[in-house]
Amino acid sequence: MYMSKYNPLKIEPKWQKKWDSQKIYKASDKGDKSYILVEFPYPSGDGLHVGHVRSYTALDVVARKRRMEGKNVLYPMGWDAFGLPAESYAVKTGIHPEITTKKNIANFKKQMKSLGLSFDWSREINTTDPKYYKWTQWIFLQFLKAGLAYKAKTEINWCPKDKIGLANEEVIDGKCERCGTPVEKREKEQWMLGITKYADRLDKDLDNVDYPDRVKIQQRNWIGRSEGAEISFKLATGSDKEIKVFTTRPETIFGATFLALSPKLAKELTGKDFDITKDTDRENKEKIGKDTGLKAINPANKEEIPVWVANYVSSDYGTGAIMAVPADDERDMNFAKKFNLPIVKDYQKTGFEDFGKKVVRYKLRDWIFSRQRYWGEPIPLIHCEKCGVVAVPDKDLPVKLPKVKKYTYTDTGESPLANVEKWVNVKCPKCGGKARRETDTMPNWAGSSWYFYRYGDPKNTKAFADAKKLKYWQPVDWYNGGMEHTTLHLLYSRFWNKFLYDQKLVPTSEPYAKRTSHGLILAEDGEKMSKSRGNVVNPEDVVKVHGADTLRLYEMFMGPFEQNVTWSTDGIVGPRRFLERIFGLSEKVYKKIENQKINILEKTIEKVTSDIETMNFNTAISQLMICSNALEKEEKISQENFARFLQILAPFAPHATEELWQKIGMKNSIHKSEWPKEKEVSKDTETNVAVQINGKTRGVIRVKNNENEENVRKIVEESTSIKKYITGQIKKVIYVPGKVINFII
Ligand code: ANZ
Ligand code: ZN
């Protein structure tokens, strides 16, 4: 099928071994740094996905270019290895998640290595390693000390199938993100993290980072900053109680014809359970409500208005109460119509200023931080009968996961850890009295909220990372990851960073200077790749047939990096042939030629250099292809020029270029060489001139620079394709040198 001169299956493992032993991708802790990061994966049993390859190769291209530009590059990899699949597997098989995880990591690592990614493996981390999660636990305790970790009985999203509490972010269209079961509301005591305290800064500081607009917009919508007013409505019914409403439209107050309360607030206010529904939601289509019997005074016009309880008022936004303006709000209108409440259309629109006070509200809720799970970091707390909640002392960290017999939650919905009596029963670190360990574990977003610090100092046993090293490496210069993490991981880790920054434990107020995001790779049938559809492409299979360089080139060539693209098995042959032709070119390379100038090569160097920065990998590669076509037309290529061509191709196809680099007699590794600069291209000696007849363009001719009018005119009159338009006497000729010649007839 392929030419024999290029044999990736032989040269790729050879170079991988050599690079490994020469440690050419190892980062030091000094020099001009560049920290390039991709989201570390959950090592699932399915192995690497072609989508992983897209993200890792793209940033590998950037990392390789940066190294060649002389930077001290950190491009690390690790494992975000706590998570549900390993635990579900343990429930089914009894095999400890640690064992499954180890096996999966080995497979992932082998696959990554076969792609020639330039990770610094000496800094590999694993969130399930007790030496790592010791620091996840330690950071949790800093939150606790600062009053930002607290226990609360909250109405949580509860998945009845997984028997697990879910954060809002984990509920998609009312269903559990993991299993698709409709989510219920449930009251449960949970550990919470006070992310809402940072809502304003998480919103505002997006101004200071280089993120794509779509990421900023999505985060801002999620944080949901809203400026409005809080207005008090006194109750008419004798008492001196009042109801506070939150409104973004205080100017509509004269049109407010009733108040609507969330069921929770109505109960607090009246002591009565109106029992309309637990699932309040602002978008509830079917409006449900009841009259509380209370009356309030509209402070604007002093009118007495009814107070209702309604299913479209949520208890956890604003004040949990609204002033309803049916004339101007559709939801209020529907509710008013259904329950025959007054609707006033022409109301006074001025003079509303004095009634409220300005407030800012956020939709963001505090983060539910406990799970009733086995395979997660134990929350390092102890409950003492006398002292209450006591932090596990630093010297006793990490609190390691004990072995369990069963991985399922207990009958009361507690974590499987609650069954391990020997582990649970401890002495209180404060008073020595009887105490019990907390049995909740952390959500899988914990370990990934700070992992980017650890790469800078992965083996530290005294701190989560040394302050000097943090100062040197932070912030991450360029972070690529999935859009689906915008309101989860990306927001959570920004929050942890801001907290640690306030604690003076990290040096920058934002963790990532620049964020980019890749599109998905869809299967050949245009659908999402999934096991059940049987349309998954395994990168390992592609590497085994075509080689890693071909796969890398193909994935970078498929389409614009930020967009979704469709896999095409036929498409893989193109990049493969391209590499073969480069091998063919190497036979025309001569050492002796000096100062050979090939304009297209200089243009290509310039374009590839800038296209990599803007992630236009596909256009960089097509330019490289155009250039190689042109090189094929040259009889001889100088060693210098061919070497420079190889250098700009090296980030995409590291193995093939290294092989040819050596073959044409260059020293050291191509990946340690200096990124080439384009030389000034020699000026064209000819130029295009448009030909017009009576102002209408009829063609274009090539003429020498500075050609005189008479000769230009002659060329036109001799051109068979244009002269046919000159159908009469030429009255006048207007020539703008080097641009256009116009014949008036
Ligand atoms: C009067 C009004 C008149 C309103 C009008 C809107 C339009 P955003 O922008 O999303 O912050 N609201 C306030 N708290 C609510 C709650 N807990 N549940 C449901 N709805 C609530 O939305 C603010 C507006 O949503 C507020 O302004 C309030 O209705 C409603 F022509 O007050 B408005
Ligand atoms: Zn105690």
Short mmCIF file of N, CA and C in Angstrom, two decimals, residues 303-454:
data_model
loop_
_atom_site.label_atom_id
_atom_site.label_comp_id
_atom_site.label_asym_id
_atom_site.label_seq_id
_atom_site.Cartn_x
_atom_site.Cartn_y
_atom_site.Cartn_z
N GLU A 303 -51.60 50.58 47.44
CA GLU A 303 -52.72 49.68 47.25
C GLU A 303 -52.46 48.34 47.93
N GLU A 304 -53.55 47.71 48.37
CA GLU A 304 -53.44 46.42 49.01
C GLU A 304 -53.44 45.34 47.93
N ILE A 305 -52.43 44.48 47.94
CA ILE A 305 -52.37 43.45 46.90
C ILE A 305 -52.24 42.06 47.54
N PRO A 306 -52.75 41.01 46.88
CA PRO A 306 -52.69 39.67 47.47
C PRO A 306 -51.28 39.08 47.42
N VAL A 307 -51.02 38.16 48.32
CA VAL A 307 -49.73 37.46 48.37
C VAL A 307 -49.97 35.98 48.07
N TRP A 308 -49.35 35.49 47.01
CA TRP A 308 -49.54 34.10 46.59
C TRP A 308 -48.26 33.30 46.76
N VAL A 309 -48.41 32.02 46.73
CA VAL A 309 -47.24 31.14 46.67
C VAL A 309 -47.26 30.52 45.28
N ALA A 310 -46.08 30.46 44.64
CA ALA A 310 -46.05 30.05 43.23
C ALA A 310 -44.86 29.14 42.93
N ASN A 311 -45.07 28.24 41.99
CA ASN A 311 -44.01 27.28 41.65
C ASN A 311 -42.93 27.86 40.74
N TYR A 312 -43.12 29.09 40.27
CA TYR A 312 -42.08 29.65 39.41
C TYR A 312 -41.17 30.61 40.16
N VAL A 313 -41.32 30.66 41.47
CA VAL A 313 -40.40 31.48 42.27
C VAL A 313 -39.47 30.53 43.03
N SER A 314 -38.18 30.66 42.76
CA SER A 314 -37.26 29.75 43.44
C SER A 314 -36.83 30.33 44.77
N SER A 315 -36.59 29.41 45.70
CA SER A 315 -36.23 29.85 47.05
C SER A 315 -34.78 30.29 47.11
N ASP A 316 -33.99 29.87 46.13
CA ASP A 316 -32.56 30.15 46.27
C ASP A 316 -32.06 31.24 45.32
N TYR A 317 -32.95 32.10 44.91
CA TYR A 317 -32.49 33.24 44.12
C TYR A 317 -33.13 34.51 44.66
N GLY A 318 -32.36 35.60 44.63
CA GLY A 318 -32.87 36.88 45.12
C GLY A 318 -33.29 36.73 46.56
N THR A 319 -34.55 37.09 46.85
CA THR A 319 -35.04 36.97 48.23
C THR A 319 -36.04 35.84 48.35
N GLY A 320 -36.30 35.16 47.25
CA GLY A 320 -37.31 34.11 47.27
C GLY A 320 -38.72 34.66 47.14
N ALA A 321 -38.82 35.95 46.82
CA ALA A 321 -40.14 36.57 46.64
C ALA A 321 -40.07 37.57 45.50
N ILE A 322 -41.15 37.72 44.78
CA ILE A 322 -41.16 38.69 43.68
C ILE A 322 -42.40 39.57 43.74
N MET A 323 -42.25 40.76 43.16
CA MET A 323 -43.45 41.55 42.90
C MET A 323 -43.85 41.21 41.46
N ALA A 324 -45.08 40.79 41.29
CA ALA A 324 -45.50 40.33 39.98
C ALA A 324 -46.12 41.48 39.19
N VAL A 325 -45.61 41.64 37.97
CA VAL A 325 -46.10 42.72 37.09
C VAL A 325 -46.64 42.07 35.82
N PRO A 326 -47.89 41.63 35.85
CA PRO A 326 -48.43 40.86 34.73
C PRO A 326 -48.30 41.60 33.39
N ALA A 327 -48.41 42.92 33.41
CA ALA A 327 -48.37 43.67 32.16
C ALA A 327 -47.03 43.54 31.47
N ASP A 328 -45.97 43.31 32.23
CA ASP A 328 -44.64 43.34 31.63
C ASP A 328 -43.83 42.06 31.79
N ASP A 329 -44.39 41.07 32.42
CA ASP A 329 -43.66 39.82 32.57
C ASP A 329 -44.58 38.67 32.20
N GLU A 330 -44.11 37.89 31.27
CA GLU A 330 -44.96 36.84 30.71
C GLU A 330 -45.37 35.80 31.75
N ARG A 331 -44.42 35.44 32.60
CA ARG A 331 -44.74 34.42 33.61
C ARG A 331 -45.82 34.93 34.57
N ASP A 332 -45.64 36.21 34.98
CA ASP A 332 -46.63 36.82 35.87
C ASP A 332 -47.99 36.88 35.16
N MET A 333 -47.96 37.19 33.86
CA MET A 333 -49.19 37.31 33.09
C MET A 333 -49.93 35.97 33.05
N ASN A 334 -49.19 34.90 32.75
CA ASN A 334 -49.82 33.58 32.70
C ASN A 334 -50.42 33.19 34.05
N PHE A 335 -49.67 33.50 35.08
CA PHE A 335 -50.13 33.17 36.43
C PHE A 335 -51.40 33.96 36.76
N ALA A 336 -51.37 35.27 36.45
CA ALA A 336 -52.51 36.14 36.75
C ALA A 336 -53.76 35.68 36.01
N LYS A 337 -53.58 35.31 34.76
CA LYS A 337 -54.73 34.85 33.96
C LYS A 337 -55.32 33.58 34.56
N LYS A 338 -54.42 32.65 34.90
CA LYS A 338 -54.90 31.36 35.39
C LYS A 338 -55.66 31.51 36.71
N PHE A 339 -55.19 32.42 37.57
CA PHE A 339 -55.81 32.53 38.90
C PHE A 339 -56.63 33.80 39.07
N ASN A 340 -56.98 34.43 37.94
CA ASN A 340 -57.84 35.62 37.99
C ASN A 340 -57.32 36.73 38.88
N LEU A 341 -56.05 36.99 38.77
CA LEU A 341 -55.48 38.08 39.55
C LEU A 341 -55.46 39.35 38.69
N PRO A 342 -55.50 40.53 39.35
CA PRO A 342 -55.62 41.77 38.56
C PRO A 342 -54.42 42.02 37.64
N ILE A 343 -54.75 42.58 36.47
CA ILE A 343 -53.72 42.95 35.48
C ILE A 343 -53.92 44.42 35.17
N VAL A 344 -52.89 45.23 35.42
CA VAL A 344 -53.03 46.67 35.13
C VAL A 344 -52.04 47.03 34.03
N LYS A 345 -52.57 47.49 32.91
CA LYS A 345 -51.70 47.73 31.75
C LYS A 345 -51.12 49.14 31.74
N ASP A 346 -51.97 50.16 31.93
CA ASP A 346 -51.45 51.54 31.87
C ASP A 346 -51.16 52.01 33.28
N TYR A 347 -49.94 51.79 33.69
CA TYR A 347 -49.62 52.26 35.04
C TYR A 347 -48.53 53.31 34.95
N GLN A 348 -48.34 54.01 36.06
CA GLN A 348 -47.38 55.11 36.13
C GLN A 348 -45.95 54.58 36.01
N LYS A 349 -45.13 55.21 35.14
CA LYS A 349 -43.77 54.67 34.91
C LYS A 349 -42.67 55.53 35.52
N THR A 350 -43.06 56.60 36.21
CA THR A 350 -42.04 57.48 36.80
C THR A 350 -42.23 57.55 38.31
N GLY A 351 -41.21 58.09 38.96
CA GLY A 351 -41.33 58.34 40.39
C GLY A 351 -41.20 57.09 41.25
N PHE A 352 -40.41 56.13 40.80
CA PHE A 352 -40.30 54.87 41.55
C PHE A 352 -39.03 54.81 42.39
N GLU A 353 -38.19 55.85 42.28
CA GLU A 353 -36.81 55.72 42.77
C GLU A 353 -36.64 55.39 44.23
N ASP A 354 -37.46 55.88 45.07
CA ASP A 354 -37.17 55.83 46.50
C ASP A 354 -37.48 54.51 47.18
N PHE A 355 -38.11 53.59 46.48
CA PHE A 355 -38.67 52.45 47.21
C PHE A 355 -37.68 51.34 47.55
N GLY A 356 -36.63 51.23 46.79
CA GLY A 356 -35.75 50.08 47.06
C GLY A 356 -34.34 50.50 47.34
N LYS A 357 -33.52 49.49 47.66
CA LYS A 357 -32.09 49.78 47.70
C LYS A 357 -31.40 48.90 46.65
N LYS A 358 -30.38 49.49 46.04
CA LYS A 358 -29.67 48.79 44.97
C LYS A 358 -28.95 47.56 45.50
N VAL A 359 -29.09 46.44 44.81
CA VAL A 359 -28.34 45.24 45.22
C VAL A 359 -27.86 44.49 43.97
N VAL A 360 -26.85 43.66 44.19
CA VAL A 360 -26.36 42.80 43.11
C VAL A 360 -26.60 41.36 43.54
N ARG A 361 -27.17 40.58 42.67
CA ARG A 361 -27.44 39.17 42.98
C ARG A 361 -26.73 38.27 41.99
N TYR A 362 -26.42 37.07 42.43
CA TYR A 362 -25.77 36.09 41.55
C TYR A 362 -26.58 34.81 41.51
N LYS A 363 -26.56 34.17 40.37
CA LYS A 363 -27.28 32.88 40.27
C LYS A 363 -26.42 31.74 40.81
N LEU A 364 -25.12 31.95 40.79
CA LEU A 364 -24.19 30.93 41.28
C LEU A 364 -24.57 30.49 42.70
N ARG A 365 -24.55 29.18 42.94
CA ARG A 365 -24.83 28.65 44.28
C ARG A 365 -23.55 28.10 44.88
N ASP A 366 -23.55 27.96 46.20
CA ASP A 366 -22.38 27.33 46.83
C ASP A 366 -22.25 25.89 46.34
N TRP A 367 -21.04 25.40 46.46
CA TRP A 367 -20.66 24.13 45.84
C TRP A 367 -20.88 22.98 46.84
N ILE A 368 -21.73 22.06 46.47
CA ILE A 368 -21.96 20.89 47.33
C ILE A 368 -20.73 20.00 47.21
N PHE A 369 -20.02 19.87 48.32
CA PHE A 369 -18.68 19.29 48.24
C PHE A 369 -18.59 17.90 48.83
N SER A 370 -19.70 17.29 49.25
CA SER A 370 -19.54 15.92 49.74
C SER A 370 -20.29 14.91 48.89
N ARG A 371 -19.74 13.73 48.88
CA ARG A 371 -20.34 12.62 48.14
C ARG A 371 -20.39 11.42 49.07
N GLN A 372 -21.40 10.59 48.88
CA GLN A 372 -21.50 9.38 49.70
C GLN A 372 -20.92 8.22 48.88
N ARG A 373 -19.60 8.34 48.63
CA ARG A 373 -18.91 7.47 47.70
C ARG A 373 -17.68 6.86 48.33
N TYR A 374 -17.16 5.81 47.74
CA TYR A 374 -15.91 5.24 48.22
C TYR A 374 -14.70 5.89 47.54
N TRP A 375 -14.70 5.92 46.20
CA TRP A 375 -13.49 6.24 45.45
C TRP A 375 -13.32 7.75 45.31
N GLY A 376 -12.97 8.36 46.44
CA GLY A 376 -12.72 9.81 46.46
C GLY A 376 -11.85 10.11 47.67
N GLU A 377 -11.42 11.35 47.80
CA GLU A 377 -10.60 11.72 48.95
C GLU A 377 -11.49 11.77 50.20
N PRO A 378 -11.13 11.04 51.28
CA PRO A 378 -11.90 11.18 52.52
C PRO A 378 -11.81 12.62 53.02
N ILE A 379 -12.95 13.16 53.42
CA ILE A 379 -12.93 14.51 54.00
C ILE A 379 -12.29 14.41 55.38
N PRO A 380 -11.20 15.14 55.62
CA PRO A 380 -10.35 14.87 56.80
C PRO A 380 -10.88 15.52 58.08
N LEU A 381 -12.04 15.05 58.52
CA LEU A 381 -12.64 15.63 59.73
C LEU A 381 -13.04 14.52 60.69
N ILE A 382 -13.15 14.93 61.96
CA ILE A 382 -13.55 13.99 63.00
C ILE A 382 -14.68 14.63 63.81
N HIS A 383 -15.72 13.85 64.08
CA HIS A 383 -16.85 14.36 64.86
C HIS A 383 -16.71 13.86 66.29
N CYS A 384 -16.52 14.80 67.20
CA CYS A 384 -16.33 14.44 68.61
C CYS A 384 -17.62 14.77 69.36
N GLU A 385 -17.98 13.89 70.30
CA GLU A 385 -19.21 14.12 71.07
C GLU A 385 -19.11 15.42 71.85
N LYS A 386 -17.89 15.74 72.30
CA LYS A 386 -17.71 16.96 73.11
C LYS A 386 -17.33 18.17 72.28
N CYS A 387 -16.35 17.99 71.38
CA CYS A 387 -15.76 19.16 70.71
C CYS A 387 -16.42 19.50 69.38
N GLY A 388 -17.33 18.66 68.94
CA GLY A 388 -17.94 18.96 67.64
C GLY A 388 -17.04 18.53 66.50
N VAL A 389 -17.05 19.33 65.43
CA VAL A 389 -16.25 18.98 64.25
C VAL A 389 -14.80 19.40 64.48
N VAL A 390 -13.89 18.45 64.36
CA VAL A 390 -12.47 18.73 64.58
C VAL A 390 -11.68 18.34 63.33
N ALA A 391 -10.79 19.22 62.90
CA ALA A 391 -9.96 18.92 61.73
C ALA A 391 -8.91 17.88 62.10
N VAL A 392 -8.65 16.96 61.19
CA VAL A 392 -7.54 16.03 61.39
C VAL A 392 -6.25 16.86 61.38
N PRO A 393 -5.40 16.69 62.42
CA PRO A 393 -4.17 17.50 62.47
C PRO A 393 -3.28 17.23 61.25
N ASP A 394 -2.56 18.25 60.80
CA ASP A 394 -1.70 18.12 59.62
C ASP A 394 -0.80 16.89 59.67
N LYS A 395 -0.28 16.61 60.87
CA LYS A 395 0.67 15.49 60.98
C LYS A 395 0.01 14.14 60.69
N ASP A 396 -1.32 14.09 60.80
CA ASP A 396 -2.02 12.82 60.54
C ASP A 396 -2.54 12.71 59.11
N LEU A 397 -2.23 13.69 58.28
CA LEU A 397 -2.63 13.63 56.87
C LEU A 397 -1.59 12.81 56.09
N PRO A 398 -1.96 12.11 55.06
CA PRO A 398 -3.33 11.99 54.55
C PRO A 398 -4.18 11.03 55.37
N VAL A 399 -5.48 11.26 55.35
CA VAL A 399 -6.42 10.25 55.82
C VAL A 399 -6.62 9.31 54.66
N LYS A 400 -6.04 8.12 54.79
CA LYS A 400 -6.07 7.20 53.64
C LYS A 400 -7.39 6.46 53.57
N LEU A 401 -7.75 6.11 52.38
CA LEU A 401 -8.95 5.29 52.17
C LEU A 401 -8.71 3.91 52.75
N PRO A 402 -9.60 3.44 53.60
CA PRO A 402 -9.44 2.08 54.13
C PRO A 402 -9.94 1.05 53.11
N LYS A 403 -9.53 -0.18 53.30
CA LYS A 403 -10.09 -1.24 52.46
C LYS A 403 -11.53 -1.51 52.92
N VAL A 404 -12.39 -1.80 51.98
CA VAL A 404 -13.77 -2.12 52.36
C VAL A 404 -14.16 -3.47 51.78
N LYS A 405 -15.21 -4.06 52.36
CA LYS A 405 -15.69 -5.33 51.82
C LYS A 405 -16.68 -5.09 50.70
N LYS A 406 -17.48 -4.01 50.88
CA LYS A 406 -18.51 -3.72 49.89
C LYS A 406 -18.38 -2.27 49.45
N TYR A 407 -18.54 -2.05 48.16
CA TYR A 407 -18.37 -0.69 47.65
C TYR A 407 -19.70 0.06 47.53
N THR A 408 -20.79 -0.59 47.90
CA THR A 408 -22.08 0.10 47.80
C THR A 408 -22.33 0.94 49.03
N TYR A 409 -23.11 2.00 48.86
CA TYR A 409 -23.51 2.87 49.96
C TYR A 409 -24.34 2.07 50.95
N THR A 410 -24.43 2.58 52.16
CA THR A 410 -25.18 1.88 53.20
C THR A 410 -26.68 2.06 52.99
N ASP A 411 -27.46 1.32 53.76
CA ASP A 411 -28.92 1.39 53.63
C ASP A 411 -29.45 2.80 53.91
N THR A 412 -28.72 3.54 54.73
CA THR A 412 -29.18 4.89 55.05
C THR A 412 -28.63 5.91 54.05
N GLY A 413 -27.99 5.43 53.00
CA GLY A 413 -27.49 6.34 51.98
C GLY A 413 -26.14 6.94 52.33
N GLU A 414 -25.46 6.38 53.35
CA GLU A 414 -24.13 6.89 53.70
C GLU A 414 -23.08 6.22 52.82
N SER A 415 -21.89 6.80 52.83
CA SER A 415 -20.80 6.26 52.03
C SER A 415 -20.40 4.87 52.56
N PRO A 416 -19.85 4.01 51.70
CA PRO A 416 -19.40 2.68 52.14
C PRO A 416 -18.39 2.75 53.29
N LEU A 417 -17.74 3.90 53.43
CA LEU A 417 -16.76 4.05 54.52
C LEU A 417 -17.43 3.92 55.88
N ALA A 418 -18.73 4.24 55.94
CA ALA A 418 -19.45 4.20 57.22
C ALA A 418 -19.51 2.78 57.78
N ASN A 419 -19.31 1.79 56.93
CA ASN A 419 -19.34 0.39 57.39
C ASN A 419 -18.04 -0.07 58.04
N VAL A 420 -16.98 0.70 57.84
CA VAL A 420 -15.67 0.24 58.32
C VAL A 420 -15.44 0.75 59.74
N GLU A 421 -16.01 0.00 60.69
CA GLU A 421 -16.02 0.46 62.09
C GLU A 421 -14.62 0.80 62.60
N LYS A 422 -13.66 -0.04 62.25
CA LYS A 422 -12.30 0.16 62.78
C LYS A 422 -11.70 1.48 62.32
N TRP A 423 -12.11 1.86 61.12
CA TRP A 423 -11.58 3.11 60.56
C TRP A 423 -12.35 4.30 61.10
N VAL A 424 -13.65 4.10 61.25
CA VAL A 424 -14.52 5.21 61.65
C VAL A 424 -14.29 5.63 63.10
N ASN A 425 -14.14 4.64 63.98
CA ASN A 425 -14.03 4.96 65.41
C ASN A 425 -12.61 5.40 65.76
N VAL A 426 -12.48 6.63 66.15
CA VAL A 426 -11.16 7.17 66.50
C VAL A 426 -11.27 7.99 67.78
N LYS A 427 -10.11 8.39 68.26
CA LYS A 427 -10.11 9.30 69.41
C LYS A 427 -10.09 10.73 68.90
N CYS A 428 -10.74 11.59 69.63
CA CYS A 428 -10.76 13.00 69.24
C CYS A 428 -9.35 13.58 69.38
N PRO A 429 -8.84 14.23 68.35
CA PRO A 429 -7.48 14.79 68.41
C PRO A 429 -7.37 15.89 69.46
N LYS A 430 -8.51 16.46 69.86
CA LYS A 430 -8.46 17.56 70.83
C LYS A 430 -8.53 17.06 72.26
N CYS A 431 -9.58 16.26 72.56
CA CYS A 431 -9.81 15.87 73.95
C CYS A 431 -9.52 14.40 74.21
N GLY A 432 -9.24 13.65 73.19
CA GLY A 432 -8.94 12.24 73.39
C GLY A 432 -10.18 11.37 73.60
N GLY A 433 -11.34 12.01 73.59
CA GLY A 433 -12.59 11.28 73.83
C GLY A 433 -13.08 10.52 72.60
N LYS A 434 -14.23 9.88 72.77
CA LYS A 434 -14.80 9.08 71.70
C LYS A 434 -15.20 9.96 70.51
N ALA A 435 -14.82 9.51 69.34
CA ALA A 435 -15.16 10.32 68.17
C ALA A 435 -15.29 9.43 66.94
N ARG A 436 -15.87 9.99 65.90
CA ARG A 436 -16.05 9.24 64.64
C ARG A 436 -15.54 10.06 63.47
N ARG A 437 -14.98 9.35 62.52
CA ARG A 437 -14.52 10.05 61.31
C ARG A 437 -15.69 10.46 60.43
N GLU A 438 -15.52 11.54 59.75
CA GLU A 438 -16.42 11.90 58.65
C GLU A 438 -16.31 10.80 57.59
N THR A 439 -17.44 10.36 57.06
CA THR A 439 -17.37 9.28 56.07
C THR A 439 -17.67 9.75 54.65
N ASP A 440 -18.03 11.03 54.50
CA ASP A 440 -18.22 11.55 53.13
C ASP A 440 -16.86 11.71 52.45
N THR A 441 -16.88 11.59 51.15
CA THR A 441 -15.66 11.84 50.37
C THR A 441 -15.87 13.06 49.49
N MET A 442 -14.80 13.50 48.86
CA MET A 442 -14.88 14.72 48.04
C MET A 442 -15.36 14.37 46.63
N PRO A 443 -15.90 15.37 45.93
CA PRO A 443 -16.34 15.13 44.55
C PRO A 443 -15.12 15.02 43.64
N ASN A 444 -15.29 14.44 42.44
CA ASN A 444 -14.07 14.27 41.63
C ASN A 444 -13.50 15.57 41.07
N TRP A 445 -14.13 16.68 41.35
CA TRP A 445 -13.57 17.96 40.91
C TRP A 445 -12.51 18.47 41.86
N ALA A 446 -12.30 17.79 42.99
CA ALA A 446 -11.38 18.32 43.99
C ALA A 446 -9.93 18.26 43.51
N GLY A 447 -9.50 17.06 43.12
CA GLY A 447 -8.10 16.88 42.75
C GLY A 447 -7.68 17.73 41.57
N SER A 448 -8.62 18.02 40.67
CA SER A 448 -8.26 18.80 39.48
C SER A 448 -8.31 20.30 39.74
N SER A 449 -8.73 20.69 40.95
CA SER A 449 -8.83 22.12 41.23
C SER A 449 -7.49 22.76 41.55
N TRP A 450 -6.47 21.93 41.75
CA TRP A 450 -5.17 22.52 42.10
C TRP A 450 -3.99 21.79 41.46
N TYR A 451 -4.25 20.84 40.56
CA TYR A 451 -3.18 19.97 40.06
C TYR A 451 -2.09 20.72 39.30
N PHE A 452 -2.46 21.84 38.70
CA PHE A 452 -1.50 22.59 37.89
C PHE A 452 -0.38 23.21 38.73
N TYR A 453 -0.58 23.32 40.05
CA TYR A 453 0.54 23.76 40.91
C TYR A 453 1.53 22.63 41.11
N ARG A 454 0.97 21.43 41.23
CA ARG A 454 1.78 20.27 41.63
C ARG A 454 2.81 19.90 40.57
#
